[in-house]
XYZ file of C-alpha atoms in Angstrom:
390
model
C 14.087 -27.275 1.309
C 12.786 -24.963 4.033
C 14.349 -21.496 3.970
C 14.661 -18.838 6.610
C 12.960 -15.845 4.989
C 13.341 -12.309 6.475
C 10.624 -9.894 5.408
C 10.850 -6.191 6.215
C 8.222 -3.340 6.401
C 8.336 0.310 6.966
C 5.955 2.190 9.367
C 2.933 2.911 7.267
C -0.379 1.309 8.579
C -1.278 -0.656 5.574
C 2.213 -1.925 4.588
C 2.156 -5.218 6.187
C -1.200 -6.099 4.517
C 0.437 -4.997 1.238
C 3.105 -7.734 1.651
C 0.680 -10.565 2.324
C 1.257 -11.753 -1.266
C 4.793 -12.620 -0.110
C 3.996 -13.708 3.530
C 1.160 -15.993 2.794
C 2.878 -18.044 0.021
C 6.100 -18.361 1.962
C 4.257 -19.775 4.955
C 2.216 -22.170 2.831
C 5.376 -23.440 1.192
C 6.812 -24.392 4.566
C 9.450 -21.668 4.955
C 10.307 -20.021 8.332
C 9.216 -16.324 8.044
C 10.410 -13.443 10.263
C 9.038 -10.030 9.964
C 11.670 -7.353 10.834
C 9.622 -4.097 11.305
C 8.958 -1.189 13.493
C 6.982 -1.839 16.938
C 3.634 -0.890 15.392
C 3.480 -4.137 13.456
C 3.903 -6.701 16.363
C 0.239 -7.472 16.314
C 0.189 -7.879 12.563
C 3.039 -10.372 12.754
C 1.123 -12.420 15.381
C -2.059 -12.348 13.244
C -0.222 -13.934 10.366
C 1.656 -16.419 12.519
C 5.239 -15.202 11.792
C 8.136 -14.272 14.053
C 8.547 -10.591 14.795
C 11.719 -8.814 15.355
C 11.936 -5.025 16.028
C 13.816 -2.980 13.547
C 13.577 0.645 13.001
C 11.132 3.038 14.674
C 7.593 4.178 14.270
C 8.910 7.430 12.822
C 5.963 8.173 10.602
C 3.758 8.484 13.813
C 5.887 11.541 15.053
C 3.526 14.481 15.031
C 6.285 16.841 13.951
C 7.065 14.634 10.969
C 3.448 14.369 9.940
C 2.868 18.115 10.357
C 5.786 19.060 8.218
C 4.844 16.652 5.478
C 1.203 17.781 5.579
C 2.110 21.416 5.280
C 4.327 20.696 2.274
C 1.504 18.882 0.695
C -1.111 21.537 1.228
C 1.275 24.444 0.182
C 3.306 23.069 -2.596
C 1.445 20.060 -3.870
C 1.965 16.363 -4.245
C 5.162 16.369 -6.240
C 6.879 18.414 -3.584
C 5.483 16.066 -0.884
C 6.815 13.078 -2.747
C 10.358 14.440 -2.989
C 10.306 15.510 0.670
C 9.073 12.008 1.896
C 10.849 9.647 -0.405
C 13.853 11.769 -1.294
C 14.622 13.068 2.247
C 12.656 11.355 5.097
C 12.937 7.816 4.005
C 16.786 8.011 3.249
C 17.180 9.859 6.624
C 15.775 6.880 8.398
C 17.694 4.263 6.474
C 20.776 4.242 8.713
C 18.768 3.254 11.858
C 17.048 0.539 10.081
C 20.278 -0.772 8.576
C 22.007 -0.875 11.994
C 19.149 -2.903 13.525
C 18.952 -5.275 10.683
C 22.754 -5.862 10.425
C 22.822 -6.732 14.103
C 19.797 -9.100 13.817
C 21.050 -10.729 10.600
C 24.504 -11.142 12.013
C 22.990 -13.177 15.012
C 20.672 -15.224 12.761
C 21.469 -15.088 9.114
C 18.544 -15.489 6.786
C 18.704 -17.339 3.607
C 16.753 -14.674 1.710
C 15.662 -11.152 2.406
C 12.484 -9.855 0.858
C 12.270 -6.161 1.728
C 9.777 -3.621 0.994
C 10.890 -1.591 -2.127
C 10.899 1.568 -0.013
C 12.889 0.045 2.863
C 16.205 1.591 1.867
C 17.878 0.654 5.217
C 17.015 -3.109 4.632
C 18.406 -2.920 1.074
C 21.692 -1.641 2.485
C 21.804 -4.129 5.355
C 21.336 -7.042 3.041
C 24.184 -5.827 0.769
C 26.550 -5.329 3.605
C 26.030 -8.840 4.761
C 26.008 -10.264 1.224
C 22.458 -11.722 1.579
C 20.301 -12.626 -1.453
C 17.866 -9.660 -1.710
C 14.529 -8.964 -3.547
C 12.204 -5.952 -3.146
C 8.497 -6.426 -2.690
C 6.541 -3.559 -4.244
C 4.185 -2.090 -1.829
C 2.736 0.294 -4.359
C 5.532 2.883 -4.254
C 7.795 1.031 -6.776
C 6.843 3.352 -9.674
C 7.249 6.482 -7.527
C 10.746 5.328 -6.319
C 11.816 4.685 -9.881
C 10.721 8.178 -10.868
C 12.657 9.742 -8.040
C 15.636 7.349 -7.884
C 18.274 9.121 -9.800
C 17.356 12.658 -8.944
C 16.507 12.472 -5.246
C 16.975 9.035 -3.658
C 20.540 8.210 -4.777
C 22.079 11.537 -3.859
C 20.438 11.267 -0.368
C 21.613 7.722 0.039
C 25.188 7.989 -1.323
C 26.932 9.202 1.757
C 25.386 6.449 3.894
C 26.368 3.798 1.300
C 29.916 5.339 1.284
C 30.238 4.929 5.052
C 29.356 1.152 4.718
C 31.779 0.724 1.792
C 29.060 0.098 -0.752
C 28.636 1.154 -4.264
C 26.047 3.524 -5.605
C 22.577 2.600 -4.446
C 20.461 0.503 -6.824
C 16.924 -0.876 -6.469
C 16.931 -4.776 -6.033
C 14.868 -6.812 -8.467
C 11.441 -6.316 -7.702
C 8.230 -8.470 -7.129
C 4.847 -6.865 -7.848
C 1.321 -8.348 -7.359
C -0.122 -6.852 -10.420
C 0.454 -6.788 -14.307
C 3.391 -4.463 -14.716
C 1.651 -2.130 -17.325
C -1.104 -1.392 -14.860
C 1.174 0.917 -12.642
C 4.509 1.147 -14.470
C 4.607 3.437 -17.600
C 8.048 1.906 -18.405
C 8.317 -1.371 -16.372
C 11.802 -2.061 -14.988
C 13.485 -5.005 -16.740
C 14.117 -6.928 -13.445
C 10.549 -6.652 -12.151
C 8.461 -9.851 -11.908
C 4.674 -10.070 -11.474
C 3.223 -12.587 -9.208
C -0.227 -13.683 -8.090
C -1.761 -11.536 -5.333
C -3.038 -13.083 -2.126
C -4.692 -11.582 0.861
C -4.468 -12.850 4.464
C -7.570 -15.037 5.402
C -8.635 -13.016 8.389
C -9.065 -9.969 6.037
C -11.544 -11.819 3.808
C -13.981 -12.691 6.577
C -17.589 -11.622 5.632
C -18.692 -8.503 7.633
C -22.009 -8.030 9.301
C -24.715 -7.109 6.912
C -26.027 -4.039 8.747
C -24.942 -1.822 5.786
C -27.166 -3.486 3.318
C -30.358 -5.461 3.990
C -30.502 -8.629 2.089
C -33.795 -7.547 0.475
C -32.593 -4.107 -0.584
C -32.601 -3.410 -4.291
C -30.473 -0.201 -3.718
C -26.724 -0.349 -4.805
C -24.218 -0.602 -2.051
C -21.370 1.974 -2.033
C -18.162 1.313 0.095
C -16.069 4.422 0.862
C -12.555 4.465 2.254
C -9.901 7.219 1.760
C -7.152 5.202 3.346
C -5.415 4.632 6.760
C -2.580 7.091 6.511
C -4.636 10.029 5.327
C -6.926 9.914 8.462
C -3.923 9.248 10.678
C -1.993 12.392 9.727
C -3.329 15.281 11.870
C -2.253 17.875 9.202
C -4.468 16.254 6.509
C -7.473 15.471 8.660
C -9.312 18.701 7.884
C -8.840 18.324 4.226
C -9.777 14.666 4.214
C -12.581 15.236 6.645
C -14.059 17.750 4.227
C -13.826 15.258 1.404
C -15.622 12.673 3.636
C -18.518 15.078 4.291
C -19.053 15.891 0.691
C -19.025 12.156 -0.146
C -21.577 11.303 2.554
C -23.875 14.230 1.443
C -23.539 12.908 -2.165
C -24.505 9.498 -0.852
C -27.591 10.680 0.689
C -28.477 12.587 -2.497
C -28.435 9.462 -4.661
C -30.243 7.328 -2.233
C -27.986 4.285 -1.985
C -26.853 2.117 0.843
C -23.412 2.922 1.986
C -20.560 1.934 4.340
C -18.125 4.613 5.088
C -14.802 3.549 6.607
C -13.147 6.746 8.038
C -10.601 5.657 10.548
C -9.973 8.334 13.227
C -12.510 10.697 11.504
C -15.419 8.319 12.067
C -16.259 9.617 15.518
C -16.714 13.129 14.018
C -18.430 12.090 10.773
C -22.169 11.729 11.198
C -25.000 11.170 8.804
C -28.643 11.457 9.598
C -29.370 9.175 6.655
C -30.140 5.656 8.012
C -28.926 4.087 4.841
C -25.302 5.350 5.585
C -23.199 3.452 8.155
C -19.977 5.130 9.268
C -17.358 2.870 10.909
C -13.685 3.386 11.995
C -12.599 0.175 10.138
C -14.130 -2.308 7.705
C -13.007 -5.692 6.321
C -12.354 -4.085 2.891
C -11.586 -7.203 0.685
C -14.822 -8.963 1.696
C -16.932 -5.774 1.336
C -15.655 -5.299 -2.265
C -16.918 -8.724 -3.188
C -20.487 -7.336 -2.666
C -20.229 -3.575 -3.185
C -21.429 -2.005 -6.362
C -19.116 0.981 -6.221
C -15.923 1.743 -4.307
C -14.982 5.371 -3.544
C -11.177 5.248 -2.841
C -8.154 7.350 -2.347
C -6.383 5.031 -4.867
C -3.860 3.273 -2.927
C -2.402 0.327 -4.828
C -3.593 -2.337 -2.406
C -7.120 -0.804 -2.410
C -7.328 -0.694 -6.162
C -6.272 -4.419 -6.323
C -8.981 -5.242 -3.600
C -11.450 -3.543 -5.981
C -10.213 -5.607 -8.971
C -10.345 -8.886 -7.092
C -14.016 -7.909 -5.940
C -14.848 -6.801 -9.534
C -16.105 -3.470 -8.064
C -15.938 -0.275 -10.243
C -14.403 2.628 -8.517
C -14.466 6.454 -8.047
C -10.983 7.527 -7.484
C -10.122 10.629 -5.212
C -6.462 10.444 -4.981
C -4.939 12.122 -2.009
C -1.127 11.830 -1.973
C 2.015 9.971 -3.113
C 1.175 7.413 -5.818
C -2.644 7.672 -5.362
C -3.509 10.382 -7.992
C -1.442 8.621 -10.566
C -2.918 5.293 -9.679
C -6.585 6.463 -10.109
C -5.783 8.183 -13.418
C -4.197 4.895 -14.783
C -7.279 2.929 -13.679
C -9.737 5.479 -15.203
C -7.857 5.258 -18.473
C -8.511 1.526 -18.322
C -12.220 1.971 -18.015
C -12.391 0.649 -14.490
C -14.241 3.788 -13.092
C -13.855 7.516 -12.900
C -11.546 10.002 -11.043
C -12.300 13.237 -9.285
C -10.195 15.747 -7.418
C -10.207 15.556 -3.618
C -11.926 18.922 -3.569
C -14.914 17.774 -5.685
C -18.345 18.958 -4.448
C -21.191 16.852 -3.357
C -22.900 17.538 -6.720
C -19.832 16.527 -8.668
C -19.396 13.334 -6.569
C -23.073 12.463 -6.841
C -23.068 12.874 -10.693
C -19.884 10.660 -10.876
C -21.266 7.957 -8.581
C -24.481 7.830 -10.685
C -22.539 7.710 -13.950
C -20.292 4.807 -12.704
C -23.257 2.864 -11.281
C -25.321 3.396 -14.438
C -22.663 2.380 -16.910
C -22.218 -1.458 -17.273
C -18.926 -1.006 -19.239
C -17.035 -0.370 -15.950
C -18.205 -3.508 -14.363
C -17.377 -5.480 -17.490
C -13.856 -4.002 -17.539
C -13.423 -4.885 -13.921
C -14.381 -8.496 -14.654
C -11.700 -8.625 -17.363
C -9.104 -7.028 -15.062
C -9.971 -9.712 -12.362
C -9.470 -12.447 -14.794
C -6.104 -10.871 -15.865
C -4.876 -10.542 -12.207
C -5.966 -14.121 -11.412
C -3.762 -15.434 -14.222
C -0.455 -14.188 -12.791
C 1.922 -16.956 -11.832
C 1.951 -18.061 -8.231
C 4.972 -16.844 -6.133
C 7.546 -19.674 -5.728
C 9.986 -18.834 -2.889
C 12.458 -21.652 -3.734
C 12.644 -20.464 -7.348
C 13.188 -16.856 -6.202
C 15.894 -17.849 -3.906
C 17.783 -19.433 -6.765
C 17.380 -16.389 -8.879
C 18.449 -14.033 -6.065
C 21.792 -15.650 -5.832
C 22.833 -13.480 -8.668
C 20.487 -10.594 -8.747
C 20.196 -8.426 -11.920
C 20.334 -4.781 -11.439
C 17.807 -2.422 -12.873
C 18.825 -0.508 -15.929
C-alpha cells in the first residue's frame, strides 16, 4: 500500500542530507513523499524528487540569532550554547512551525509523519491532528534527551497547554547508526536502521586533488557547513583551518580542504593542497586516507562508510561528544579546535601511521552495513500506537 509520508526538516544546511536514510527508502518503496521545511530546502527537495511545502522560516540564517549564539559559545562554552539553542531558540520557533503544519496537514492529511527529532513544532502539529508520528534522529537525539527534562519541556509546556496537549515527550526515534555509538543510555523506543545516502552525493569528484600515480596519502578536511555559515564563528573556525592547512603542508600529503564561505579567504601556496567551497564528501571519503572533521554525526557516518580514519576537532553542539566517542572506539584521534599546527601535524601523522585505526573503521563499516533496512509499511503499523520514551 502506497502511503502519503510527510517528512519535516529544520533550517540547518546539512539537515535534509541527514534525512536521506528516510527519504530514499520511502521513495524506493513507492510511497508519496512530501518535505515540509523552510524555504532554504526547496532545491534539496527538487534534487531528491519529492514534493516541497514551505513550513517554518529560515530563522537560523538571521544574523542576530547567529551572533548571539556565537557569543554565548565563545564566552560561556558549548554547554551554555546547547541550552540556549535547544532549550530556548528551538522551542521559541515551534509555534510558527506548528501553525504552518497544522494548516497544511488539515488540507492534505498524511498517513505518517516522520519529523526531525529536533522539530518540536512538527511533533506538536502531529499530535494535535492525531497523526502517526516518528522522529528521525538528525544527530541531535542524544543531546535532546540530555536537555529534555531540564530545558526543553519547561520551554515547550506553555505552548502545549495552549493546544490542549499533555506534557511534551519525544516520539519513538529512528537512527541510522548502532545506538551505543552515540547514546550512552539508548532510549527504549529508538530503532536503528540502515543508512543510505542520496545518489547525487556519491558521484565521484574530479581527481585534481590527487594524481593517480601519487604515493602520498590523501587527507580530506571539512569543519562543517554550519560553522562556516555563522559569522560569529568564522574567525575561530578560520583560525583552525589555517592551522590545519599549515600542518598539511608540514607533513607533505595531498589534501582537499572544503571550507564553505571561508574558502575564498583560505589560501595555501602548497600545490598539493586544494581549497574548495564544497566537495562531494561521501565519494571523497571512499578514497581518502584521513578525514579531519568537526564531528557532526552525518560526517562521522560518511567516514565509517568510507572506512576512513579520522582526526576529530569538535566545534559545537553534539560534535565534541561525538568525536570523543569515536576516539574511544579506536576510529581515530581527537584534538581541541584551538590545537596548533604542530599538534595537528603530529596527530595526523600518528593516525596515518597506525593501521589499527583503519582496521577499526573496517569493522565499524561492517557493523553499520548490517543494520536492518528501513521498512515504511512496518513503521506505519507500529506508529499507530507509539510507545513513549521512559
